[in-house]
PDB file of C-alpha atoms and ligand atoms in Angstrom:
ATOM      1  CA  PRO S   1      99.813 129.085 114.394  1.00 59.00           C
ATOM      2  CA  ALA S   2      97.937 125.967 112.920  1.00 58.00           C
ATOM      3  CA  GLU S   3      99.567 122.645 113.274  1.00 58.00           C
ATOM      4  CA  PRO S   4     100.765 121.222 109.980  1.00 57.00           C
ATOM      5  CA  ALA S   5      98.358 118.352 108.957  1.00 58.00           C
ATOM      6  CA  LYS S   6      99.731 114.956 109.753  1.00 59.00           C
ATOM      7  CA  ALA S   7     100.409 112.737 106.846  1.00 62.00           C
ATOM      8  CA  LYS S   8      97.775 109.770 107.087  1.00 89.00           C
ATOM      9  CA  VAL S   9      99.248 106.309 107.236  1.00 96.00           C
ATOM     10  CA  LEU S  10      97.943 103.376 105.205  1.00 97.00           C
ATOM     11  CA  LYS S  11      98.945 100.147 107.209  1.00 98.00           C
ATOM     12  CA  ALA S  12      99.712  97.371 104.589  1.00 98.00           C
ATOM     13  CA  GLY S  13     100.252  93.836 105.445  1.00 98.00           C
ATOM     14  CA  ALA S  14     102.427  91.452 103.554  1.00 98.00           C
ATOM     15  CA  ASP S  15     104.157  88.121 104.081  1.00 97.00           C
ATOM     16  CA  ALA S  16     107.566  89.290 103.210  1.00 97.00           C
ATOM     17  CA  ALA S  17     109.028  85.970 102.216  1.00 96.00           C
ATOM     18  CA  PHE S  18     107.662  85.787  98.671  1.00 97.00           C
ATOM     19  CA  ALA S  19     110.207  87.238  96.360  1.00 96.00           C
ATOM     20  CA  PRO S  20     109.921  89.149  93.861  1.00 97.00           C
ATOM     21  CA  PHE S  21     106.648  90.309  95.390  1.00 98.00           C
ATOM     22  CA  GLU S  22     107.560  91.134  99.056  1.00 98.00           C
ATOM     23  CA  PHE S  23     110.817  90.296 100.702  1.00 97.00           C
ATOM     24  CA  GLN S  24     113.291  91.807 102.918  1.00 96.00           C
ATOM     25  CA  ASP S  25     116.358  93.416 101.344  1.00 94.00           C
ATOM     26  CA  GLU S  26     119.402  91.707 102.812  1.00 91.00           C
ATOM     27  CA  LYS S  27     121.490  94.729 103.206  1.00 94.00           C
ATOM     28  CA  THR S  28     119.028  97.521 104.018  1.00 95.00           C
ATOM     29  CA  LYS S  29     116.692  95.285 105.834  1.00 94.00           C
ATOM     30  CA  GLU S  30     113.784  97.255 104.247  1.00 96.00           C
ATOM     31  CA  TYR S  31     110.586  95.479 102.788  1.00 98.00           C
ATOM     32  CA  THR S  32     111.043  95.379  99.013  1.00 98.00           C
ATOM     33  CA  GLY S  33     109.396  93.882  95.894  1.00 98.00           C
ATOM     34  CA  PHE S  34     106.801  94.402  93.251  1.00 98.00           C
ATOM     35  CA  ASP S  35     103.872  94.503  95.637  1.00 98.00           C
ATOM     36  CA  ILE S  36     105.655  96.892  98.040  1.00 98.00           C
ATOM     37  CA  ASP S  37     106.448  99.139  95.163  1.00 98.00           C
ATOM     38  CA  LEU S  38     103.002  99.124  93.993  1.00 98.00           C
ATOM     39  CA  ILE S  39     101.291  99.736  97.264  1.00 98.00           C
ATOM     40  CA  LYS S  40     103.763 102.679  97.911  1.00 98.00           C
ATOM     41  CA  ALA S  41     102.911 104.194  94.608  1.00 98.00           C
ATOM     42  CA  ILE S  42      99.088 103.743  95.337  1.00 98.00           C
ATOM     43  CA  GLY S  43      99.768 105.346  98.588  1.00 97.00           C
ATOM     44  CA  LYS S  44     101.386 108.221  97.004  1.00 97.00           C
ATOM     45  CA  GLN S  45      98.651 108.605  94.527  1.00 96.00           C
ATOM     46  CA  MET S  46      96.161 108.736  97.503  1.00 96.00           C
ATOM     47  CA  GLY S  47      98.445 111.216  99.400  1.00 95.00           C
ATOM     48  CA  VAL S  48      98.985 108.878 102.388  1.00 96.00           C
ATOM     49  CA  GLU S  49     102.129 107.232 103.610  1.00 96.00           C
ATOM     50  CA  VAL S  50     102.377 103.500 103.409  1.00 97.00           C
ATOM     51  CA  GLU S  51     103.750 101.588 106.412  1.00 97.00           C
ATOM     52  CA  VAL S  52     104.485  97.845 105.725  1.00 98.00           C
ATOM     53  CA  GLN S  53     103.870  95.210 108.317  1.00 97.00           C
ATOM     54  CA  ASN S  54     105.214  91.556 108.042  1.00 97.00           C
ATOM     55  CA  ILE S  55     102.511  89.089 108.792  1.00 97.00           C
ATOM     56  CA  ASN S  56     102.481  85.340 108.204  1.00 95.00           C
ATOM     57  CA  PHE S  57     100.440  84.563 104.924  1.00 96.00           C
ATOM     58  CA  ASP S  58      97.697  82.649 106.867  1.00 95.00           C
ATOM     59  CA  GLY S  59      97.492  85.678 109.405  1.00 96.00           C
ATOM     60  CA  LEU S  60      96.776  88.293 106.838  1.00 97.00           C
ATOM     61  CA  ILE S  61      93.047  88.112 106.445  1.00 98.00           C
ATOM     62  CA  PRO S  62      92.536  87.783 110.075  1.00 98.00           C
ATOM     63  CA  ALA S  63      94.727  90.871 110.587  1.00 98.00           C
ATOM     64  CA  LEU S  64      92.542  92.610 108.147  1.00 97.00           C
ATOM     65  CA  GLU S  65      89.240  91.417 109.772  1.00 96.00           C
ATOM     66  CA  ALA S  66      90.603  92.536 113.136  1.00 96.00           C
ATOM     67  CA  GLY S  67      91.533  96.160 111.801  1.00 96.00           C
ATOM     68  CA  ASN S  68      95.213  95.690 112.535  1.00 97.00           C
ATOM     69  CA  ILE S  69      96.084  96.642 108.890  1.00 98.00           C
ATOM     70  CA  ASP S  70      94.118  98.612 106.396  1.00 97.00           C
ATOM     71  CA  VAL S  71      94.989  96.640 103.271  1.00 98.00           C
ATOM     72  CA  LEU S  72      96.837  93.549 102.337  1.00 98.00           C
ATOM     73  CA  ILE S  73      99.045  93.048  99.223  1.00 98.00           C
ATOM     74  CA  SER S  74     100.858  89.706  99.238  1.00 98.00           C
ATOM     75  CA  GLY S  75     100.727  87.909  96.018  1.00 98.00           C
ATOM     76  CA  MET S  76      97.272  86.833  97.154  1.00 98.00           C
ATOM     77  CA  THR S  77      95.116  85.142  94.569  1.00 98.00           C
ATOM     78  CA  ILE S  78      91.488  86.456  94.183  1.00 98.00           C
ATOM     79  CA  THR S  79      89.412  83.361  95.141  1.00 98.00           C
ATOM     80  CA  GLU S  80      85.821  82.852  95.674  1.00 97.00           C
ATOM     81  CA  GLU S  81      86.451  81.683  99.268  1.00 97.00           C
ATOM     82  CA  ARG S  82      88.353  84.750 100.243  1.00 98.00           C
ATOM     83  CA  THR S  83      86.053  87.136  98.458  1.00 98.00           C
ATOM     84  CA  LYS S  84      83.409  86.058 101.164  1.00 97.00           C
ATOM     85  CA  LYS S  85      85.826  87.568 103.767  1.00 97.00           C
ATOM     86  CA  VAL S  86      87.487  90.498 102.178  1.00 98.00           C
ATOM     87  CA  ASN S  87      87.064  92.990  99.111  1.00 98.00           C
ATOM     88  CA  PHE S  88      89.588  92.566  96.456  1.00 98.00           C
ATOM     89  CA  SER S  89      90.747  95.219  94.055  1.00 98.00           C
ATOM     90  CA  LYS S  90      90.724  94.729  90.256  1.00 98.00           C
ATOM     91  CA  PRO S  91      93.411  92.189  89.472  1.00 98.00           C
ATOM     92  CA  TYR S  92      96.742  93.613  89.445  1.00 98.00           C
ATOM     93  CA  TYR S  93      98.989  90.647  88.371  1.00 98.00           C
ATOM     94  CA  ARG S  94      98.313  87.400  86.412  1.00 97.00           C
ATOM     95  CA  SER S  95      99.983  84.196  87.815  1.00 97.00           C
ATOM     96  CA  GLY S  96      99.459  80.598  88.192  1.00 97.00           C
ATOM     97  CA  LEU S  97     100.747  77.520  90.052  1.00 98.00           C
ATOM     98  CA  SER S  98     103.748  75.487  88.841  1.00 97.00           C
ATOM     99  CA  MET S  99     105.847  72.675  90.243  1.00 97.00           C
ATOM    100  CA  VAL S 100     109.447  72.567  91.166  1.00 97.00           C
ATOM    101  CA  VAL S 101     111.522  69.370  91.555  1.00 97.00           C
ATOM    102  CA  LYS S 102     115.207  68.707  92.140  1.00 95.00           C
ATOM    103  CA  SER S 103     117.461  69.294  89.003  1.00 93.00           C
ATOM    104  CA  ASP S 104     118.349  65.546  88.890  1.00 93.00           C
ATOM    105  CA  ASN S 105     114.834  64.408  88.985  1.00 95.00           C
ATOM    106  CA  ASN S 106     113.845  62.889  85.628  1.00 95.00           C
ATOM    107  CA  THR S 107     110.714  61.129  86.621  1.00 96.00           C
ATOM    108  CA  LEU S 108     108.430  63.930  87.710  1.00 97.00           C
ATOM    109  CA  LYS S 109     107.587  65.968  84.541  1.00 96.00           C
ATOM    110  CA  SER S 110     104.111  67.256  85.155  1.00 96.00           C
ATOM    111  CA  PHE S 111     101.255  67.518  87.795  1.00 96.00           C
ATOM    112  CA  LYS S 112      99.863  64.132  86.931  1.00 95.00           C
ATOM    113  CA  ASP S 113     103.122  62.544  87.833  1.00 97.00           C
ATOM    114  CA  LEU S 114     102.665  63.843  91.546  1.00 98.00           C
ATOM    115  CA  GLU S 115     100.057  61.268  92.389  1.00 98.00           C
ATOM    116  CA  GLY S 116     101.202  59.466  95.664  1.00 98.00           C
ATOM    117  CA  LYS S 117     104.195  61.978  96.037  1.00 98.00           C
ATOM    118  CA  ASN S 118     105.431  63.957  98.893  1.00 98.00           C
ATOM    119  CA  ILE S 119     104.791  67.721  98.166  1.00 98.00           C
ATOM    120  CA  ALA S 120     105.884  70.792 100.167  1.00 98.00           C
ATOM    121  CA  VAL S 121     103.563  73.863  99.971  1.00 98.00           C
ATOM    122  CA  GLN S 122     102.899  77.092 101.965  1.00 97.00           C
ATOM    123  CA  ILE S 123     100.227  77.023 104.506  1.00 96.00           C
ATOM    124  CA  GLY S 124      96.926  78.650 103.498  1.00 96.00           C
ATOM    125  CA  THR S 125      97.759  79.066  99.762  1.00 98.00           C
ATOM    126  CA  THR S 126      96.034  78.141  96.527  1.00 98.00           C
ATOM    127  CA  GLY S 127      99.152  75.788  96.008  1.00 98.00           C
ATOM    128  CA  ALA S 128      98.145  74.051  99.262  1.00 98.00           C
ATOM    129  CA  ASN S 129      94.618  73.628  98.123  1.00 97.00           C
ATOM    130  CA  GLU S 130      95.444  72.250  94.729  1.00 98.00           C
ATOM    131  CA  ALA S 131      98.223  70.008  96.177  1.00 98.00           C
ATOM    132  CA  LYS S 132      95.742  68.325  98.432  1.00 98.00           C
ATOM    133  CA  LYS S 133      93.434  67.521  95.524  1.00 97.00           C
ATOM    134  CA  ILE S 134      96.134  65.332  93.967  1.00 97.00           C
ATOM    135  CA  LYS S 135      95.301  61.550  94.496  1.00 97.00           C
ATOM    136  CA  ASP S 136      97.318  59.953  97.370  1.00 98.00           C
ATOM    137  CA  ALA S 137      99.827  62.803  97.524  1.00 98.00           C
ATOM    138  CA  LYS S 138     101.138  63.589 101.069  1.00 98.00           C
ATOM    139  CA  VAL S 139     101.041  67.414 101.454  1.00 98.00           C
ATOM    140  CA  ARG S 140     103.369  69.020 103.959  1.00 98.00           C
ATOM    141  CA  GLU S 141     102.768  72.718 104.919  1.00 97.00           C
ATOM    142  CA  PHE S 142     105.346  75.234 105.648  1.00 97.00           C
ATOM    143  CA  ASN S 143     104.913  78.697 107.087  1.00 94.00           C
ATOM    144  CA  ASN S 144     106.408  80.202 103.933  1.00 94.00           C
ATOM    145  CA  ALA S 145     107.740  79.361 100.353  1.00 93.00           C
ATOM    146  CA  PRO S 146     111.479  79.641 101.282  1.00 93.00           C
ATOM    147  CA  GLU S 147     110.958  76.712 103.923  1.00 96.00           C
ATOM    148  CA  ALA S 148     109.054  74.685 101.474  1.00 96.00           C
ATOM    149  CA  PHE S 149     112.082  75.099  99.081  1.00 95.00           C
ATOM    150  CA  MET S 150     114.600  74.171 101.653  1.00 94.00           C
ATOM    151  CA  GLU S 151     112.627  70.848 102.315  1.00 96.00           C
ATOM    152  CA  LEU S 152     112.905  70.087  98.717  1.00 96.00           C
ATOM    153  CA  LYS S 153     116.757  70.801  98.701  1.00 93.00           C
ATOM    154  CA  ALA S 154     117.094  68.672 101.819  1.00 94.00           C
ATOM    155  CA  GLY S 155     115.221  65.843  99.986  1.00 95.00           C
ATOM    156  CA  GLY S 156     112.261  65.565 102.396  1.00 97.00           C
ATOM    157  CA  VAL S 157     109.798  66.068  99.578  1.00 98.00           C
ATOM    158  CA  ASP S 158     109.706  65.270  95.834  1.00 98.00           C
ATOM    159  CA  ALA S 159     108.218  68.586  94.769  1.00 98.00           C
ATOM    160  CA  VAL S 160     106.974  72.165  95.724  1.00 98.00           C
ATOM    161  CA  VAL S 161     103.821  73.534  94.473  1.00 98.00           C
ATOM    162  CA  ASN S 162     103.752  77.201  94.361  1.00 98.00           C
ATOM    163  CA  ASP S 163     103.239  80.431  92.320  1.00 98.00           C
ATOM    164  CA  LEU S 164     105.079  80.230  88.997  1.00 97.00           C
ATOM    165  CA  PRO S 165     106.827  83.818  89.213  1.00 97.00           C
ATOM    166  CA  VAL S 166     108.051  82.942  92.698  1.00 97.00           C
ATOM    167  CA  ASN S 167     109.416  79.763  91.515  1.00 97.00           C
ATOM    168  CA  GLU S 168     111.189  81.328  88.625  1.00 95.00           C
ATOM    169  CA  TYR S 169     112.689  83.927  90.922  1.00 94.00           C
ATOM    170  CA  TYR S 170     113.930  81.424  93.323  1.00 93.00           C
ATOM    171  CA  ILE S 171     115.718  79.496  90.649  1.00 92.00           C
ATOM    172  CA  ALA S 172     117.034  82.329  88.663  1.00 90.00           C
ATOM    173  CA  LYS S 173     117.891  84.869  91.409  1.00 79.00           C
ATOM    174  CA  THR S 174     118.911  82.746  94.081  1.00 72.00           C
ATOM    175  CA  GLY S 175     121.027  80.871  91.640  1.00 70.00           C
ATOM    176  CA  SER S 176     119.687  77.497  92.809  1.00 74.00           C
ATOM    177  CA  LYS S 177     121.294  74.803  90.722  1.00 81.00           C
ATOM    178  CA  ASP S 178     119.528  72.093  92.632  1.00 86.00           C
ATOM    179  CA  ALA S 179     116.036  72.904  91.511  1.00 94.00           C
ATOM    180  CA  LYS S 180     114.104  73.205  88.288  1.00 95.00           C
ATOM    181  CA  ILE S 181     110.384  73.996  87.063  1.00 96.00           C
ATOM    182  CA  VAL S 182     108.878  71.193  85.176  1.00 96.00           C
ATOM    183  CA  GLY S 183     105.620  70.925  83.294  1.00 94.00           C
ATOM    184  CA  GLU S 184     103.041  73.570  82.378  1.00 93.00           C
ATOM    185  CA  PRO S 185     101.488  75.849  84.961  1.00 93.00           C
ATOM    186  CA  LEU S 186      98.471  74.136  86.512  1.00 95.00           C
ATOM    187  CA  ASN S 187      96.057  77.050  86.287  1.00 95.00           C
ATOM    188  CA  ALA S 188      95.805  80.790  85.941  1.00 96.00           C
ATOM    189  CA  GLU S 189      95.241  83.108  88.862  1.00 98.00           C
ATOM    190  CA  GLU S 190      95.127  86.695  89.505  1.00 98.00           C
ATOM    191  CA  TYR S 191      96.408  88.626  92.384  1.00 98.00           C
ATOM    192  CA  GLY S 192      94.313  91.162  94.150  1.00 98.00           C
ATOM    193  CA  ILE S 193      94.821  93.928  96.880  1.00 98.00           C
ATOM    194  CA  ALA S 194      92.471  93.248  99.730  1.00 98.00           C
ATOM    195  CA  THR S 195      90.602  95.580 102.101  1.00 98.00           C
ATOM    196  CA  ALA S 196      88.050  94.918 104.871  1.00 97.00           C
ATOM    197  CA  LYS S 197      84.523  94.278 103.756  1.00 96.00           C
ATOM    198  CA  LYS S 198      83.137  97.279 105.694  1.00 94.00           C
ATOM    199  CA  ASN S 199      85.758  99.518 104.244  1.00 94.00           C
ATOM    200  CA  THR S 200      84.241 100.015 100.781  1.00 94.00           C
ATOM    201  CA  GLU S 201      85.462 103.569 100.607  1.00 95.00           C
ATOM    202  CA  LEU S 202      89.103 102.511 100.696  1.00 97.00           C
ATOM    203  CA  ALA S 203      88.434  99.646  98.115  1.00 97.00           C
ATOM    204  CA  GLU S 204      87.114 102.353  95.802  1.00 97.00           C
ATOM    205  CA  LYS S 205      90.290 104.686  96.383  1.00 97.00           C
ATOM    206  CA  ILE S 206      92.546 101.753  95.573  1.00 98.00           C
ATOM    207  CA  ASN S 207      90.886 100.711  92.416  1.00 98.00           C
ATOM    208  CA  LYS S 208      91.072 104.420  91.291  1.00 98.00           C
ATOM    209  CA  ALA S 209      94.729 104.847  92.312  1.00 98.00           C
ATOM    210  CA  LEU S 210      95.498 101.387  90.547  1.00 98.00           C
ATOM    211  CA  GLU S 211      93.773 102.507  87.258  1.00 98.00           C
ATOM    212  CA  GLU S 212      95.676 105.998  87.422  1.00 98.00           C
ATOM    213  CA  LEU S 213      98.954 104.268  87.691  1.00 98.00           C
ATOM    214  CA  LYS S 214      98.063 102.011  84.873  1.00 97.00           C
ATOM    215  CA  LYS S 215      97.314 105.100  82.719  1.00 98.00           C
ATOM    216  CA  ASN S 216     100.182 107.126  83.607  1.00 97.00           C
ATOM    217  CA  GLY S 217     102.891 104.366  83.066  1.00 98.00           C
ATOM    218  CA  GLU S 218     103.957 104.027  86.626  1.00 98.00           C
ATOM    219  CA  TYR S 219     102.482 100.559  86.907  1.00 98.00           C
ATOM    220  CA  GLU S 220     104.453  99.438  83.784  1.00 98.00           C
ATOM    221  CA  LYS S 221     107.644 101.027  85.261  1.00 98.00           C
ATOM    222  CA  ILE S 222     107.307  99.037  88.489  1.00 98.00           C
ATOM    223  CA  TYR S 223     106.359  95.997  86.391  1.00 98.00           C
ATOM    224  CA  MET S 224     109.504  96.385  84.262  1.00 98.00           C
ATOM    225  CA  LYS S 225     111.827  96.782  87.227  1.00 97.00           C
ATOM    226  CA  TRP S 226     110.766  93.364  88.752  1.00 96.00           C
ATOM    227  CA  PHE S 227     110.101  91.246  85.610  1.00 95.00           C
ATOM    228  CA  GLY S 228     112.140  92.873  83.075  1.00 93.00           C
ATOM    229  CA  LYS S 229     109.261  92.798  80.539  1.00 93.00           C
ATOM    230  CA  LYS S 230     106.016  94.750  79.836  1.00 93.00           C
ATOM    231  CA  PRO S 231     102.913  93.622  81.591  1.00 92.00           C
TER     232      PRO S 231
HETATM  233  N1  LIG R   1      99.028  83.288  95.188  1.00 51.97           N
HETATM  234  C1  LIG R   1      99.088  82.205  96.223  1.00 51.97           C
HETATM  235  C2  LIG R   1      97.780  82.272  97.018  1.00 51.97           C
HETATM  236  O1  LIG R   1      97.201  83.454  97.091  1.00 51.97           O
HETATM  237  C3  LIG R   1     100.240  82.366  97.279  1.00 51.97           C
HETATM  238  C4  LIG R   1     100.344  83.551  97.881  1.00 51.97           C
HETATM  239  C5  LIG R   1     101.550  83.776  98.936  1.00 51.97           C
HETATM  240  O2  LIG R   1     102.026  82.641  99.310  1.00 51.97           O
HETATM  241  N2  LIG R   1     101.925  84.780  99.300  1.00 51.97           N
HETATM  242  O3  LIG R   1      97.274  81.462  97.808  1.00 51.97           O
END
């Protein structure tokens, strides 16, 4: 008798410390979040099983280049520099950078107030790049966003520069009373799903699946689940 065909596996990399996009559920220990639901739905659409690997943000593109993962989805902003190394899907989420300060801080109100200040960021991110452009700012890089927030809480820095939806989730969902978002977002950014340069076939399949999920309402369902509003 013929052997049953084995389900193909799509290895997806994410830095699972970036709620609500990718994080570890405290109870089940499973990786969860908007990105995780989205890549699983994309996998289902493609008829493959998705296996999520937790990799530090600055190690994600190298892991893709080395072929250790097939795809990466990690709240990653589509940038010109990254586009030289990987293929990005069509944008799947509109984001932007914002700043977080301690609740009792009444002097830092916008990005221009960050000149000469101590700022915590996540290593290898657009937030890190932008913070470094601020005049005389001392930028300290952490492995992930929660560590940057912890440093703010501990009083080691004046502000955290990080993606707005993640800042909002941190403050709302973790019930953090000691931090607040101030000012307008610095910019607009778009997240993309990345694949290796040479794997153009996979990039096409992902775009197709994403388009399908947008048409059939599945994308909106996932968006509603995590953000409580329509995309
Ligand atoms: N969107 C930001 C970037 O791409 C941060 C992503 C992240 O920390 N997961 O650099």
